[in-house]
């Protein structure tokens, strides 16, 4: 009886170790892929701020930039597979729970499920681009098309308005958590030197705040599209970033936000190295 129990416990232990190893690998791959995309989007936005705006400053533009490089096709497939890993990691949090005391709570599982769906879509779009079937219209065109179709539905204005409001709230939440350094609870800070912790804080706070600002601004445009019943008012990431240059602060504001997105890309690399999984 005891031998049987020990065998079962040993088997469970091995399964957990294997699952943990796979999950960690998927998380690292996903966070690294996310970092590459945000880094490129930030660099493309910086080019726009300094007067060279030939490429879209969004995921589509980043993928196009990669495709033009040597071994670009290989890199695109690697990014797509990495993002599949991100989706699988979030799925594991839905099924088995995440790290921390609240990792198994319904709230955390719901949030993980939303992230799983989001990164599944992102992974699909990257893999479709890599396969040659996703090189059509950019994110701005897609945003306008989706908004137009949504506005045609019964209560379409309310649906689009609610969606835009949700994006605004998400952006504010992302920015606030970054400023409060909530990410520290999820990182193995003890493995970092004091200097590295300072660098991670710079990238985490600056990058997270910039990411939150972009999300919130995109939400504002969606709400405006709903209120004015004009799908063209909806903007993807590229048009949202370019809109910062049209404010009284001018291209300087866009440069600041773009630099923040570069920081978030670097922060994602740090998360890939020190994130608790």
Tab-separated table of C-alpha atoms in Angstrom:
chain	number	residue	atom	x	y	z
A	1	UNK	CA	0.000	0.000	0.000
A	2	UNK	CA	2.736	2.418	0.978
A	3	UNK	CA	4.778	1.360	-2.037
A	4	UNK	CA	1.807	2.024	-4.319
A	5	UNK	CA	1.229	5.428	-2.741
A	6	UNK	CA	4.901	6.325	-3.115
A	7	UNK	CA	4.802	5.273	-6.754
A	8	UNK	CA	1.754	7.434	-7.407
A	9	UNK	CA	3.326	10.389	-5.624
A	10	UNK	CA	6.515	9.900	-7.591
A	11	UNK	CA	4.594	9.799	-10.859
A	12	UNK	CA	2.700	12.966	-9.960
A	13	UNK	CA	5.980	14.647	-9.063
A	14	UNK	CA	7.528	13.731	-12.399
A	15	UNK	CA	4.444	14.952	-14.301
A	16	UNK	CA	4.499	18.258	-12.419
A	17	UNK	CA	8.204	18.725	-13.097
A	18	UNK	CA	7.732	17.975	-16.781
A	19	UNK	CA	4.717	20.279	-17.008
A	20	UNK	CA	6.630	23.006	-15.182
A	21	UNK	CA	9.599	22.693	-17.518
A	22	UNK	CA	7.409	22.897	-20.616
A	23	UNK	CA	5.469	25.852	-19.199
A	24	UNK	CA	8.650	27.748	-18.383
A	25	UNK	CA	9.973	27.173	-21.881
A	26	UNK	CA	6.699	28.354	-23.425
A	27	UNK	CA	6.644	31.462	-21.217
A	28	UNK	CA	10.247	32.380	-22.069
A	29	UNK	CA	9.632	31.930	-25.784
A	30	UNK	CA	6.420	33.962	-25.656
A	31	UNK	CA	7.854	36.839	-23.651
A	32	UNK	CA	10.897	36.996	-25.922
A	33	UNK	CA	8.691	37.087	-29.032
A	34	UNK	CA	6.571	39.843	-27.468
A	35	UNK	CA	9.734	41.771	-26.698
A	36	UNK	CA	10.934	41.597	-30.301
A	37	UNK	CA	7.626	42.910	-31.634
A	38	UNK	CA	7.383	45.819	-29.178
A	39	UNK	CA	11.030	46.703	-29.736
A	40	UNK	CA	10.510	46.907	-33.495
A	41	UNK	CA	7.224	48.812	-33.201
A	42	UNK	CA	8.942	51.343	-30.927
A	43	UNK	CA	11.853	51.758	-33.337
A	44	UNK	CA	9.484	52.205	-36.287
A	45	UNK	CA	7.546	54.832	-34.306
A	46	UNK	CA	10.816	56.638	-33.555
A	47	UNK	CA	11.512	56.766	-37.279
A	48	UNK	CA	8.100	58.348	-37.820
A	49	UNK	CA	8.789	60.903	-35.074
A	50	UNK	CA	12.014	61.903	-36.838
A	51	UNK	CA	10.375	62.220	-40.235
A	52	UNK	CA	10.847	58.779	-41.801
A	53	UNK	CA	7.396	57.200	-41.786
A	54	UNK	CA	7.474	54.799	-44.753
A	55	UNK	CA	6.692	51.754	-42.606
A	56	UNK	CA	3.679	51.089	-40.365
A	57	UNK	CA	4.463	51.355	-36.658
A	58	UNK	CA	2.423	48.340	-35.594
A	59	UNK	CA	2.695	44.548	-35.538
A	60	UNK	CA	2.183	44.353	-39.311
A	61	UNK	CA	4.974	46.869	-39.875
A	62	UNK	CA	7.276	45.017	-37.499
A	63	UNK	CA	6.642	41.745	-39.341
A	64	UNK	CA	7.269	43.414	-42.697
A	65	UNK	CA	10.538	44.805	-41.339
A	66	UNK	CA	11.637	41.338	-40.206
A	67	UNK	CA	10.665	39.750	-43.527
A	68	UNK	CA	13.116	42.024	-45.353
A	69	UNK	CA	16.087	40.850	-43.288
A	70	UNK	CA	18.340	37.848	-44.000
A	71	UNK	CA	16.646	34.691	-42.726
A	72	UNK	CA	13.524	36.821	-42.216
A	73	UNK	CA	11.162	33.936	-42.961
A	74	UNK	CA	12.849	31.800	-40.325
A	75	UNK	CA	12.608	34.624	-37.794
A	76	UNK	CA	8.911	35.101	-38.549
A	77	UNK	CA	8.167	31.435	-37.948
A	78	UNK	CA	10.210	31.564	-34.732
A	79	UNK	CA	8.197	34.567	-33.549
A	80	UNK	CA	4.912	32.865	-34.359
A	81	UNK	CA	5.914	29.693	-32.526
A	82	UNK	CA	7.078	31.792	-29.572
A	83	UNK	CA	3.683	33.478	-29.399
A	84	UNK	CA	1.984	30.083	-29.533
A	85	UNK	CA	4.077	29.340	-26.452
A	86	UNK	CA	2.724	32.490	-24.820
A	87	UNK	CA	-0.856	31.375	-25.502
A	88	UNK	CA	-0.144	27.887	-24.143
A	89	UNK	CA	1.429	29.358	-21.016
A	90	UNK	CA	-1.681	31.440	-20.375
A	91	UNK	CA	-3.831	28.383	-21.044
A	92	UNK	CA	-1.867	26.478	-18.404
A	93	UNK	CA	-2.689	29.268	-15.945
A	94	UNK	CA	-6.380	28.823	-16.741
A	95	UNK	CA	-6.204	25.060	-16.189
A	96	UNK	CA	-3.670	24.742	-13.372
A	97	UNK	CA	-3.544	28.283	-11.925
A	98	UNK	CA	-0.728	30.801	-11.872
A	99	UNK	CA	2.021	31.632	-9.408
A	100	UNK	CA	1.325	33.412	-6.134
A	101	UNK	CA	-1.284	33.105	-3.420
A	102	UNK	CA	-4.085	34.223	-5.767
A	103	UNK	CA	-2.877	32.284	-8.796
A	104	UNK	CA	-5.764	29.807	-8.624
A	105	UNK	CA	-8.491	32.381	-8.012
A	106	UNK	CA	-11.361	32.786	-10.467
A	107	UNK	CA	-10.243	36.360	-11.207
A	108	UNK	CA	-6.719	35.287	-12.177
A	109	UNK	CA	-8.007	32.394	-14.286
A	110	UNK	CA	-10.415	34.718	-16.113
A	111	UNK	CA	-7.624	37.200	-16.814
A	112	UNK	CA	-5.408	34.356	-18.025
A	113	UNK	CA	-8.180	33.163	-20.369
A	114	UNK	CA	-8.473	36.647	-21.909
A	115	UNK	CA	-4.718	36.744	-22.431
A	116	UNK	CA	-4.782	33.255	-23.910
A	117	UNK	CA	-7.398	34.290	-26.494
A	118	UNK	CA	-5.515	37.512	-27.287
A	119	UNK	CA	-2.150	35.829	-27.802
A	120	UNK	CA	-3.765	33.019	-29.779
A	121	UNK	CA	-5.037	35.656	-32.208
A	122	UNK	CA	-1.638	37.396	-32.317
A	123	UNK	CA	0.152	34.083	-32.883
A	124	UNK	CA	-2.267	33.207	-35.699
A	125	UNK	CA	-1.708	36.575	-37.396
A	126	UNK	CA	2.089	36.205	-37.212
A	127	UNK	CA	2.030	32.631	-38.518
A	128	UNK	CA	-0.369	33.663	-41.298
A	129	UNK	CA	2.055	36.427	-42.278
A	130	UNK	CA	4.947	33.965	-42.209
A	131	UNK	CA	2.980	31.592	-44.439
A	132	UNK	CA	2.333	34.393	-46.911
A	133	UNK	CA	-1.398	34.755	-46.326
A	134	UNK	CA	-1.351	37.637	-43.883
A	135	UNK	CA	0.273	40.432	-45.836
A	136	UNK	CA	-2.937	42.295	-46.573
A	137	UNK	CA	-4.205	45.444	-44.920
A	138	UNK	CA	-2.581	46.716	-41.773
A	139	UNK	CA	-3.962	47.081	-38.282
A	140	UNK	CA	-5.534	50.471	-38.997
A	141	UNK	CA	-7.564	49.131	-41.912
A	142	UNK	CA	-8.611	46.104	-39.883
A	143	UNK	CA	-9.702	48.327	-36.987
A	144	UNK	CA	-11.887	50.413	-39.296
A	145	UNK	CA	-13.390	47.324	-40.945
A	146	UNK	CA	-14.214	45.678	-37.618
A	147	UNK	CA	-15.680	48.935	-36.291
A	148	UNK	CA	-17.806	49.398	-39.419
A	149	UNK	CA	-19.229	45.874	-39.138
A	150	UNK	CA	-19.892	46.300	-35.429
A	151	UNK	CA	-21.714	49.605	-35.965
A	152	UNK	CA	-24.103	47.877	-38.372
A	153	UNK	CA	-25.265	45.482	-35.648
A	154	UNK	CA	-28.304	46.212	-33.461
A	155	UNK	CA	-27.080	48.501	-30.675
A	156	UNK	CA	-23.812	48.698	-32.613
A	157	UNK	CA	-22.908	52.122	-31.250
A	158	UNK	CA	-23.263	50.840	-27.699
A	159	UNK	CA	-21.165	47.763	-28.493
A	160	UNK	CA	-18.336	49.792	-30.041
A	161	UNK	CA	-18.551	52.399	-27.290
A	162	UNK	CA	-18.396	49.748	-24.582
A	163	UNK	CA	-15.462	48.074	-26.311
A	164	UNK	CA	-13.622	51.382	-26.552
A	165	UNK	CA	-14.324	52.150	-22.904
A	166	UNK	CA	-12.994	48.700	-21.993
A	167	UNK	CA	-9.765	49.411	-23.904
A	168	UNK	CA	-9.412	52.740	-22.107
A	169	UNK	CA	-9.822	51.044	-18.732
A	170	UNK	CA	-7.327	48.351	-19.751
A	171	UNK	CA	-4.814	51.013	-20.780
A	172	UNK	CA	-5.183	52.905	-17.522
A	173	UNK	CA	-4.886	49.627	-15.581
A	174	UNK	CA	-1.734	48.643	-17.470
A	175	UNK	CA	-0.157	52.058	-16.900
A	176	UNK	CA	-1.120	52.238	-13.227
A	177	UNK	CA	0.246	48.763	-12.472
A	178	UNK	CA	3.489	49.656	-14.209
A	179	UNK	CA	3.904	52.874	-12.213
A	180	UNK	CA	3.150	50.978	-8.980
A	181	UNK	CA	5.736	48.349	-10.025
A	182	UNK	CA	3.280	45.521	-9.537
A	183	UNK	CA	5.423	43.403	-11.843
A	184	UNK	CA	7.982	43.021	-9.035
A	185	UNK	CA	5.782	40.435	-7.329
A	186	UNK	CA	6.124	38.210	-10.390
A	187	UNK	CA	9.906	38.421	-10.752
A	188	UNK	CA	12.814	36.677	-9.079
A	189	UNK	CA	14.348	39.872	-7.764
A	190	UNK	CA	16.796	38.016	-5.533
A	191	UNK	CA	18.643	36.767	-8.614
A	192	UNK	CA	19.292	40.324	-9.849
A	193	UNK	CA	22.057	42.709	-8.898
A	194	UNK	CA	20.985	46.130	-7.505
A	195	UNK	CA	21.983	47.730	-10.807
A	196	UNK	CA	19.924	45.243	-12.805
A	197	UNK	CA	16.883	45.852	-10.581
A	198	UNK	CA	17.162	49.564	-11.304
A	199	UNK	CA	17.372	48.905	-15.040
A	200	UNK	CA	14.374	46.577	-14.883
A	201	UNK	CA	12.412	49.260	-13.017
A	202	UNK	CA	13.271	51.824	-15.694
A	203	UNK	CA	12.076	49.535	-18.480
A	204	UNK	CA	9.092	48.233	-16.506
A	205	UNK	CA	7.751	51.610	-15.395
A	206	UNK	CA	8.562	53.565	-18.559
A	207	UNK	CA	7.588	50.780	-20.925
A	208	UNK	CA	4.403	49.805	-19.116
A	209	UNK	CA	3.278	53.430	-18.847
A	210	UNK	CA	3.835	54.017	-22.573
A	211	UNK	CA	1.987	50.820	-23.457
A	212	UNK	CA	-0.922	51.894	-21.263
A	213	UNK	CA	-1.051	55.320	-22.914
A	214	UNK	CA	-1.232	53.765	-26.391
A	215	UNK	CA	-4.029	51.381	-25.355
A	216	UNK	CA	-6.002	54.191	-23.701
A	217	UNK	CA	-5.615	56.483	-26.732
A	218	UNK	CA	-6.817	53.721	-29.081
A	219	UNK	CA	-9.838	53.260	-26.813
A	220	UNK	CA	-10.631	56.970	-26.993
A	221	UNK	CA	-10.696	56.814	-30.788
A	222	UNK	CA	-13.023	53.791	-30.651
A	223	UNK	CA	-15.418	55.665	-28.349
A	224	UNK	CA	-15.329	58.655	-30.693
A	225	UNK	CA	-16.143	56.376	-33.635
A	226	UNK	CA	-19.165	55.068	-31.733
A	227	UNK	CA	-20.413	58.494	-30.640
A	228	UNK	CA	-20.039	60.035	-34.115
A	229	UNK	CA	-21.045	56.821	-35.933
A	230	UNK	CA	-17.928	57.123	-38.087
A	231	UNK	CA	-15.844	53.936	-38.462
A	232	UNK	CA	-12.931	55.944	-39.862
A	233	UNK	CA	-12.434	57.483	-36.423
A	234	UNK	CA	-11.293	54.085	-35.120
A	235	UNK	CA	-7.528	53.715	-35.244
A	236	UNK	CA	-5.079	50.852	-35.020
A	237	UNK	CA	-1.714	51.146	-33.310
A	238	UNK	CA	-0.021	52.875	-36.248
A	239	UNK	CA	-2.612	55.655	-36.607
A	240	UNK	CA	-2.837	55.979	-32.813
A	241	UNK	CA	0.912	56.513	-32.554
A	242	UNK	CA	0.915	58.987	-35.450
A	243	UNK	CA	-1.869	60.938	-33.714
A	244	UNK	CA	0.538	61.809	-30.900
A	245	UNK	CA	2.602	63.803	-33.390
A	246	UNK	CA	-0.521	65.850	-34.191
A	247	UNK	CA	-0.936	67.080	-30.605
A	248	UNK	CA	0.429	70.459	-29.396
A	249	UNK	CA	3.460	68.560	-28.071
A	250	UNK	CA	4.215	67.512	-31.650
A	251	UNK	CA	6.621	64.762	-32.726
A	252	UNK	CA	8.368	65.051	-29.357
A	253	UNK	CA	5.426	63.326	-27.660
A	254	UNK	CA	5.462	60.554	-30.256
A	255	UNK	CA	9.212	60.116	-29.696
A	256	UNK	CA	8.636	59.757	-25.940
A	257	UNK	CA	5.893	57.170	-26.393
A	258	UNK	CA	7.961	55.318	-29.001
A	259	UNK	CA	10.957	55.235	-26.653
A	260	UNK	CA	8.619	53.826	-24.004
A	261	UNK	CA	7.586	50.996	-26.333
A	262	UNK	CA	11.256	50.211	-26.933
A	263	UNK	CA	11.676	50.050	-23.153
A	264	UNK	CA	8.716	47.678	-22.912
A	265	UNK	CA	10.370	45.422	-25.462
A	266	UNK	CA	13.506	45.334	-23.310
A	267	UNK	CA	11.352	44.752	-20.221
A	268	UNK	CA	9.780	41.733	-21.933
A	269	UNK	CA	13.272	40.290	-22.393
A	270	UNK	CA	13.898	40.798	-18.666
A	271	UNK	CA	10.596	39.083	-17.904
A	272	UNK	CA	11.649	36.154	-20.077
A	273	UNK	CA	14.777	35.830	-17.936
A	274	UNK	CA	13.415	36.435	-14.424
A	275	UNK	CA	9.614	35.956	-14.543
A	276	UNK	CA	8.224	33.466	-12.047
A	277	UNK	CA	6.271	30.732	-13.846
